[in-house]
Short mmCIF file of N, CA, C and O in Angstrom, two decimals:
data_model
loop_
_atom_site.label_atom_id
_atom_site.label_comp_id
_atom_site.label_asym_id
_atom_site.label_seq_id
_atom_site.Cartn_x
_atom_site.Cartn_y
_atom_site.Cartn_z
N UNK D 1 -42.31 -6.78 65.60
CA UNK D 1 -42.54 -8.08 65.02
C UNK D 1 -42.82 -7.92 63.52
O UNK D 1 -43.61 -7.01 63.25
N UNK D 2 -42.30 -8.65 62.44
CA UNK D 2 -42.49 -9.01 61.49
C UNK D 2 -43.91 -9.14 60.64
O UNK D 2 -44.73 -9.72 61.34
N UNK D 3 -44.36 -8.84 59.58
CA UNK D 3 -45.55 -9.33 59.12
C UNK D 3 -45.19 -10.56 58.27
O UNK D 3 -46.00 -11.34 57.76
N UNK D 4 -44.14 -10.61 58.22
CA UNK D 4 -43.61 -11.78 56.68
C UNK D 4 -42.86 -12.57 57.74
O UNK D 4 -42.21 -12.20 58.72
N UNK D 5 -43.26 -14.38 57.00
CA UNK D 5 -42.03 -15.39 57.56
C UNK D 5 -40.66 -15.47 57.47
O UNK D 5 -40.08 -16.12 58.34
N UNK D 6 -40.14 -15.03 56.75
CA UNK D 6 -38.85 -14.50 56.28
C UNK D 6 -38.69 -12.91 56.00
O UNK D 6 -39.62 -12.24 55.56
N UNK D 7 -37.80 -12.54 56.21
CA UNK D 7 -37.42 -11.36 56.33
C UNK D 7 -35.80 -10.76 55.26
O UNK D 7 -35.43 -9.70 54.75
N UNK D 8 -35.34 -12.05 55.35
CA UNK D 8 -34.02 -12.70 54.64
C UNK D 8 -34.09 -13.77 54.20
O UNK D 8 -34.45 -14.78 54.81
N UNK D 9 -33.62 -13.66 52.57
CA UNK D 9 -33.62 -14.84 51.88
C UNK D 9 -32.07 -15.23 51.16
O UNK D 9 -31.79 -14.65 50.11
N UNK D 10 -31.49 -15.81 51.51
CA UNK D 10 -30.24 -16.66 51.09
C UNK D 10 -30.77 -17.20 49.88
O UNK D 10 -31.69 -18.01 49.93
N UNK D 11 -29.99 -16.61 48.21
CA UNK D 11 -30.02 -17.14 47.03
C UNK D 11 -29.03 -18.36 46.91
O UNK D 11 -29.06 -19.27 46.08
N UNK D 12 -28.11 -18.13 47.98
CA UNK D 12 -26.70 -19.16 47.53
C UNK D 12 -26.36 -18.81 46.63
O UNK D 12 -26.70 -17.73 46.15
N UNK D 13 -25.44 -19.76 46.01
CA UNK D 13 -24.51 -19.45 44.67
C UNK D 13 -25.49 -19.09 43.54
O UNK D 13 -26.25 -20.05 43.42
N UNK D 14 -25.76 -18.27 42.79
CA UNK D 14 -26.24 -18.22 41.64
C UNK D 14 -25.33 -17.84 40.67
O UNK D 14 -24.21 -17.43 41.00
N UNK D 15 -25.80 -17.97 39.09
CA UNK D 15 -25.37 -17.63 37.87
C UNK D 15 -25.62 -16.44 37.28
O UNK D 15 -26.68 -15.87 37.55
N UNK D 16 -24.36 -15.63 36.03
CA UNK D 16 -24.80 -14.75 35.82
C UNK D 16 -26.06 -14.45 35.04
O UNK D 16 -26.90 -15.32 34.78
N UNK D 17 -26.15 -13.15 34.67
CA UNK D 17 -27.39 -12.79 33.28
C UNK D 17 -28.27 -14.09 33.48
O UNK D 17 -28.69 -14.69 32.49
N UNK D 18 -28.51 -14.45 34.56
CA UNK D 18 -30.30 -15.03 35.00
C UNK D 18 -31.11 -14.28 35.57
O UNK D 18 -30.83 -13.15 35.96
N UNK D 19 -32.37 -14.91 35.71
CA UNK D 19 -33.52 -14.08 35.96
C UNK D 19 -34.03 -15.03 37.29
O UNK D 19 -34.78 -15.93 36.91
N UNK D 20 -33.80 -15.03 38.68
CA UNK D 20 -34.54 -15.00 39.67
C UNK D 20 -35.89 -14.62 40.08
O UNK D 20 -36.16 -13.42 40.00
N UNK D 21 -36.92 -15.54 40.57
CA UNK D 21 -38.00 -15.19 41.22
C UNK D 21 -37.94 -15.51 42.66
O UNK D 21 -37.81 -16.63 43.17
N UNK D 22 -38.05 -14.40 43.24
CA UNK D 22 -37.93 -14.52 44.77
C UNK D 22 -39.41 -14.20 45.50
O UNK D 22 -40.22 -13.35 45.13
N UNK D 23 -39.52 -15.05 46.56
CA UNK D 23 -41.19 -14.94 47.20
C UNK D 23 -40.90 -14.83 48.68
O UNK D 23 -40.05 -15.48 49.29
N UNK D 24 -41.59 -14.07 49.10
CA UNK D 24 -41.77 -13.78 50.48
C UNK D 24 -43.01 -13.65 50.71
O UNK D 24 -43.73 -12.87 50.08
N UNK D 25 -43.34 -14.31 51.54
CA UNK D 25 -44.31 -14.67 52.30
C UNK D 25 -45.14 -14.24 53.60
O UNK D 25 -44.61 -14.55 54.67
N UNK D 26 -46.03 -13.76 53.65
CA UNK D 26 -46.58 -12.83 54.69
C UNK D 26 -47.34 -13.54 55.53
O UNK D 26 -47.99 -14.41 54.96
N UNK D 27 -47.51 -13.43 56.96
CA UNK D 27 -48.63 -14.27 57.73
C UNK D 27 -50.10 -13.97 57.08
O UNK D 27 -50.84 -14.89 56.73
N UNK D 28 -50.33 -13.03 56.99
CA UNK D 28 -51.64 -12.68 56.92
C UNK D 28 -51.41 -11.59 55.53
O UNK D 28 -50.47 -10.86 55.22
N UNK D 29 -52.82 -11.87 54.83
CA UNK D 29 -52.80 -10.58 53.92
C UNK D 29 -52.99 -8.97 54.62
O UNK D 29 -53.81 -8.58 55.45
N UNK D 30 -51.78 -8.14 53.84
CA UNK D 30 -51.80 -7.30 54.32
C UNK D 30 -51.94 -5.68 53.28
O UNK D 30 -51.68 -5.50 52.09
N UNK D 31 -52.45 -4.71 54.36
CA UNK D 31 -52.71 -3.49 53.23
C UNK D 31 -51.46 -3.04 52.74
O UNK D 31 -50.80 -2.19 53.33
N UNK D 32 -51.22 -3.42 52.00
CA UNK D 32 -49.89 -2.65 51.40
C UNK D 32 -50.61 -1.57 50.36
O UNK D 32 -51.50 -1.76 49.53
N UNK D 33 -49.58 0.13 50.85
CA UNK D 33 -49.60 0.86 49.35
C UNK D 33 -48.78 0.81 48.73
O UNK D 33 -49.05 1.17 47.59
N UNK D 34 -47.41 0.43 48.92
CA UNK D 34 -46.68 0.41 47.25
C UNK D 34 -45.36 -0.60 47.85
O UNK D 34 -45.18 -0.71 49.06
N UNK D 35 -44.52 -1.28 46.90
CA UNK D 35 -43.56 -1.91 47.34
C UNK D 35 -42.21 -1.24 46.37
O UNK D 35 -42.30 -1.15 45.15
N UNK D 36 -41.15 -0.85 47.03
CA UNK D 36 -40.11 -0.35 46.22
C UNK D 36 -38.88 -0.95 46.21
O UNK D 36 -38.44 -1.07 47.35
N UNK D 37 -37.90 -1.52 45.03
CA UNK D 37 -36.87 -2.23 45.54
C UNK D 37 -35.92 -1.14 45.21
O UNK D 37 -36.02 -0.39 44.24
N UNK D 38 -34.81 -1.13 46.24
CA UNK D 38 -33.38 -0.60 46.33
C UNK D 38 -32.85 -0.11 45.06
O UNK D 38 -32.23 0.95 44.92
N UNK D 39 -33.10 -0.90 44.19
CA UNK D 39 -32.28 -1.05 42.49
C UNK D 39 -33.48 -1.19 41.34
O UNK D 39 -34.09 -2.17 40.94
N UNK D 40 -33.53 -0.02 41.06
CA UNK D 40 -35.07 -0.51 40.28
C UNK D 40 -34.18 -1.05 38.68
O UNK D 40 -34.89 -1.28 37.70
N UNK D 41 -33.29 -1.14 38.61
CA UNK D 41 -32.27 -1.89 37.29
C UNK D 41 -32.58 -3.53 37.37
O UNK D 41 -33.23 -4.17 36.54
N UNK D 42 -32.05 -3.96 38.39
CA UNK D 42 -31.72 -5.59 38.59
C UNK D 42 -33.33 -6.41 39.31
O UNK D 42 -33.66 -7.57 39.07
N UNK D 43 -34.23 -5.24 40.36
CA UNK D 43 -34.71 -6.22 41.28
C UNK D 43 -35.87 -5.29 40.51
O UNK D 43 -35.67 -4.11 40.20
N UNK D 44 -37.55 -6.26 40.15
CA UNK D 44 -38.40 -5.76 40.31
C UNK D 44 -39.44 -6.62 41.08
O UNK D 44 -39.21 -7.78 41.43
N UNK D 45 -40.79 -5.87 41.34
CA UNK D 45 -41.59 -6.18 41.68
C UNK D 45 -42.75 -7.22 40.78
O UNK D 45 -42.98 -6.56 39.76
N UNK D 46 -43.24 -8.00 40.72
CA UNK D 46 -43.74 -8.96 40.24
C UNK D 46 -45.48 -8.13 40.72
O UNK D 46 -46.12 -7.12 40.42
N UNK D 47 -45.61 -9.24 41.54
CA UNK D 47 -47.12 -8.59 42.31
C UNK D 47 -47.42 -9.12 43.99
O UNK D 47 -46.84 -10.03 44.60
N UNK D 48 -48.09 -8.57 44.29
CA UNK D 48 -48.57 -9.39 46.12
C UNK D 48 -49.93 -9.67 46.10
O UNK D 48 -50.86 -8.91 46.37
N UNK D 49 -49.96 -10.46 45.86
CA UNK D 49 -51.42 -11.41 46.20
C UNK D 49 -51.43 -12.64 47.36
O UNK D 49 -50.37 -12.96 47.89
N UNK D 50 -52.35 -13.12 47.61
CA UNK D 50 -52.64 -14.02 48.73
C UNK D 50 -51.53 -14.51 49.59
O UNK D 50 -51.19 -15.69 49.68
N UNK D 51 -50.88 -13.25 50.37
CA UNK D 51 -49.97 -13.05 51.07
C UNK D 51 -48.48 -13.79 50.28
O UNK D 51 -47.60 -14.38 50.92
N UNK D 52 -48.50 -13.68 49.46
CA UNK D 52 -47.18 -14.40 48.70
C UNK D 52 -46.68 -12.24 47.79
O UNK D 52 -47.43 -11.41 47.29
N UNK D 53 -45.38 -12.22 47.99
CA UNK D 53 -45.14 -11.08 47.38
C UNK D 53 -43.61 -11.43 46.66
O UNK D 53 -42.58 -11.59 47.31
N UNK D 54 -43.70 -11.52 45.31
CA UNK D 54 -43.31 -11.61 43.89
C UNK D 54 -42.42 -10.71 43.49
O UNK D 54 -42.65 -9.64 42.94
N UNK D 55 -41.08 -11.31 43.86
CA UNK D 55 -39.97 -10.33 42.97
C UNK D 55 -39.14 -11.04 42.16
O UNK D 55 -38.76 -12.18 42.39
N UNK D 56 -38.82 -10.24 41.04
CA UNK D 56 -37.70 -11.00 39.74
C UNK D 56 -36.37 -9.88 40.16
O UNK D 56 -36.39 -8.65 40.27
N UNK D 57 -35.63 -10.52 40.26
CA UNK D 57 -34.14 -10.24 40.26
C UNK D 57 -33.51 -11.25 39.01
O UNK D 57 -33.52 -12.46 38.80
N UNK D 58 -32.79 -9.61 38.08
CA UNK D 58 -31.67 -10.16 37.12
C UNK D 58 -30.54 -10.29 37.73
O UNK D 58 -30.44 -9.47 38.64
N UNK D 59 -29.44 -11.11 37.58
CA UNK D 59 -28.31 -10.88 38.25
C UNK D 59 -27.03 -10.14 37.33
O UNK D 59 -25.95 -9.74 37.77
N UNK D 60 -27.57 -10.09 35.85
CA UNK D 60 -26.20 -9.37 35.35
C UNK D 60 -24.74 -10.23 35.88
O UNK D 60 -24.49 -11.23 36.55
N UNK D 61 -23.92 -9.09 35.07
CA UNK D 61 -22.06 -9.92 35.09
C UNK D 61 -21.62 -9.94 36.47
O UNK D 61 -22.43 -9.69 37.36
N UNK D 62 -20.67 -10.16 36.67
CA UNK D 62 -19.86 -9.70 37.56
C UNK D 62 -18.81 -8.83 37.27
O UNK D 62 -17.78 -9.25 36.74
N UNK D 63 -19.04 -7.25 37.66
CA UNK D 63 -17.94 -6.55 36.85
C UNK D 63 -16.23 -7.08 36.49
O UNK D 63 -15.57 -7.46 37.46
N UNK D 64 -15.82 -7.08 35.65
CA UNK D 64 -14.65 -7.22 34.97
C UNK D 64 -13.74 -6.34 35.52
O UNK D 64 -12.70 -6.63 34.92
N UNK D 65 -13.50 -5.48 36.26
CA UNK D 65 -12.81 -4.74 36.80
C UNK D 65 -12.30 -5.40 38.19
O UNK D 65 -11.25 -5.01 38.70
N UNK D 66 -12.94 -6.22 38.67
CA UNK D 66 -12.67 -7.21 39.95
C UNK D 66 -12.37 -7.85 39.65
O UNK D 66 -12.00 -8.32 40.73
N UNK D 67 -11.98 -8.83 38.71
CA UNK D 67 -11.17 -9.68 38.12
C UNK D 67 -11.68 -11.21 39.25
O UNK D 67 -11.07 -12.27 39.37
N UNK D 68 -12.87 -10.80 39.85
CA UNK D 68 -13.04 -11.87 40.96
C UNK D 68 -14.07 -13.16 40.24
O UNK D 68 -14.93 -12.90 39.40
N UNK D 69 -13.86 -14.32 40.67
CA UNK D 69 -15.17 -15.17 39.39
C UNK D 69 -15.90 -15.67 40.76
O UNK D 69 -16.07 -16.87 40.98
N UNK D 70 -16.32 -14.66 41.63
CA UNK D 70 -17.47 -14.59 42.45
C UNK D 70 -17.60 -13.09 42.99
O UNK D 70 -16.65 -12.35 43.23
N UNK D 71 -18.85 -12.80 43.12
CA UNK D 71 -19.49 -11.31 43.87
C UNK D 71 -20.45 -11.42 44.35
O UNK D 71 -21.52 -11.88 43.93
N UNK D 72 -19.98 -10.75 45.93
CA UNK D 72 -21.60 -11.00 46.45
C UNK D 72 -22.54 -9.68 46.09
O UNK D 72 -22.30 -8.55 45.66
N UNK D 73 -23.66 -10.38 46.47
CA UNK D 73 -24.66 -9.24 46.29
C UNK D 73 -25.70 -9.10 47.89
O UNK D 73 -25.98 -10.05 48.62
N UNK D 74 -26.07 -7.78 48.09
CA UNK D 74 -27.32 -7.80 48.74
C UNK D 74 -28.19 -6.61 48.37
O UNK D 74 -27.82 -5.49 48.02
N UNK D 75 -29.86 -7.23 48.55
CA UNK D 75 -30.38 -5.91 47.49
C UNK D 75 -31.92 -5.91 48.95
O UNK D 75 -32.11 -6.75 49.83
N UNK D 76 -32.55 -4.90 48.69
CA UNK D 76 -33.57 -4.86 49.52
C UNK D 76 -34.70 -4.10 48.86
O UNK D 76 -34.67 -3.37 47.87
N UNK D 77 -35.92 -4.51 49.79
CA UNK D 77 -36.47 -3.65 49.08
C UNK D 77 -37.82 -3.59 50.50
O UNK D 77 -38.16 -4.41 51.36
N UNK D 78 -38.33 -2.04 50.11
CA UNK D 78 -39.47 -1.83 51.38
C UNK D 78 -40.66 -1.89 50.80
O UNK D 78 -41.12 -1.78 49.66
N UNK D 79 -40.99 -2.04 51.72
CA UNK D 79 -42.96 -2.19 52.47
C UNK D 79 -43.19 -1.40 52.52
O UNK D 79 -42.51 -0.87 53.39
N UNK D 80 -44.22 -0.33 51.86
CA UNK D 80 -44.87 0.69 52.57
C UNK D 80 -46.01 0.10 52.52
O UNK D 80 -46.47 -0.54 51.57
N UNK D 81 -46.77 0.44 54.19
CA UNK D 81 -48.44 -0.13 54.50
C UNK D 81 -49.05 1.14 54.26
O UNK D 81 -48.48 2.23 54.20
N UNK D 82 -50.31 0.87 54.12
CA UNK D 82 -51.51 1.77 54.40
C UNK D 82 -51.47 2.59 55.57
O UNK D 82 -52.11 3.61 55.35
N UNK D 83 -51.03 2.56 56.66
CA UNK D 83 -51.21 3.13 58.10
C UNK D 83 -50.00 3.77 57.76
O UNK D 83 -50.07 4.57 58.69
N UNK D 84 -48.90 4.09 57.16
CA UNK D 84 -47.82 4.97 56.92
C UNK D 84 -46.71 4.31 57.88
O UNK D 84 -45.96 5.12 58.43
N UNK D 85 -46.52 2.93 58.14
CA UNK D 85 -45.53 1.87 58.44
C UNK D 85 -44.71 1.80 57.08
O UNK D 85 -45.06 2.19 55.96
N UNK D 86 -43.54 1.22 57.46
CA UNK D 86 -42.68 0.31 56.23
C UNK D 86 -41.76 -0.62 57.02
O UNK D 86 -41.50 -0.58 58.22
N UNK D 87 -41.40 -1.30 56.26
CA UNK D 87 -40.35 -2.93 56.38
C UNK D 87 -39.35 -3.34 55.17
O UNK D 87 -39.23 -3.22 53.95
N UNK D 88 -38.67 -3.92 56.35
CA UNK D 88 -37.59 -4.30 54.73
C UNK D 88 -37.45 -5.46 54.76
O UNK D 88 -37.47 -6.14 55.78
N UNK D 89 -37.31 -5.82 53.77
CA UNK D 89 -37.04 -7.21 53.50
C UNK D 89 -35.76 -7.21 52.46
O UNK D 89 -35.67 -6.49 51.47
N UNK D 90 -34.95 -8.01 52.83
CA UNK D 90 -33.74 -8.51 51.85
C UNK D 90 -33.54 -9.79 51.44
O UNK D 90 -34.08 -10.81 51.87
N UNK D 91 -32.48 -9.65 50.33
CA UNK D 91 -32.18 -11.34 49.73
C UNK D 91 -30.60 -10.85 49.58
O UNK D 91 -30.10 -9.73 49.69
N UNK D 92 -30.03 -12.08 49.28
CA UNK D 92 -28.27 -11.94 49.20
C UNK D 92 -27.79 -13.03 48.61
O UNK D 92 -28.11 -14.17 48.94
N UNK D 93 -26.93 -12.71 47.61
CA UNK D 93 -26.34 -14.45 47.22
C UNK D 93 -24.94 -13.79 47.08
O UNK D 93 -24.54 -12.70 47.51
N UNK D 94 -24.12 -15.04 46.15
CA UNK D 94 -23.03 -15.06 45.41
C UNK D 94 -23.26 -15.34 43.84
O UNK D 94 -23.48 -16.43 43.31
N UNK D 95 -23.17 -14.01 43.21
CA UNK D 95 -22.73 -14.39 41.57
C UNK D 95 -21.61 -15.19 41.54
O UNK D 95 -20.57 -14.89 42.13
N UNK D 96 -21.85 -16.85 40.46
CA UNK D 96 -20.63 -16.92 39.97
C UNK D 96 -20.74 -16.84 38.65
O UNK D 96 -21.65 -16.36 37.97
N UNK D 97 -19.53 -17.44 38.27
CA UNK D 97 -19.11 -17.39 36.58
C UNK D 97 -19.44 -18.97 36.60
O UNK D 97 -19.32 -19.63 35.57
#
């Protein structure tokens, strides 16, 4: 079972070179020792306080080599608890132009 209400968060369509704040939400406050995201470039950590946990995701271009004027993305990032548990949690959208 889950400690967080979401586990997955759907950005939908977003824009490029913006700055996203993404929140996930925990039932209960919990001991966390450190939180790490997948991409320490695009996704960081904000902070976790009163069970709300705080990430900024940049979204950057969509490479020019795909010639595509949409890209999806999915990025994650883990939980490590105090008791030597971890969890993941993800988000996913579509860059457009």
């Amino acid at each position: 079972m889950s400690n967080w209400i979401n586990t997955n968060i759907n950005l939908g369509y977003i824009e490029e070179n913006k700055k996203y704040e993404i929140v996930f939400e925990s039932f209960e406050d919990l001991d966390i020792n450190s939180v790490k995201p997948s991409c320490g470039n695009c996704t960081k950590v904000k902070y976790y306080k009163n069970k709300i946990l705080k990430i900024i995701f940049s979204s950057g271009e969509i490479p020019k080599h795909l010639k595509n004027k949409e890209y999806y993305i999915s990025k994650s990032i883990t939980v490590f608890y105090k008791d030597k548990t971890t969890e993941r949690l993800t988000f996913f959208g579509i860059i457009k132009q």
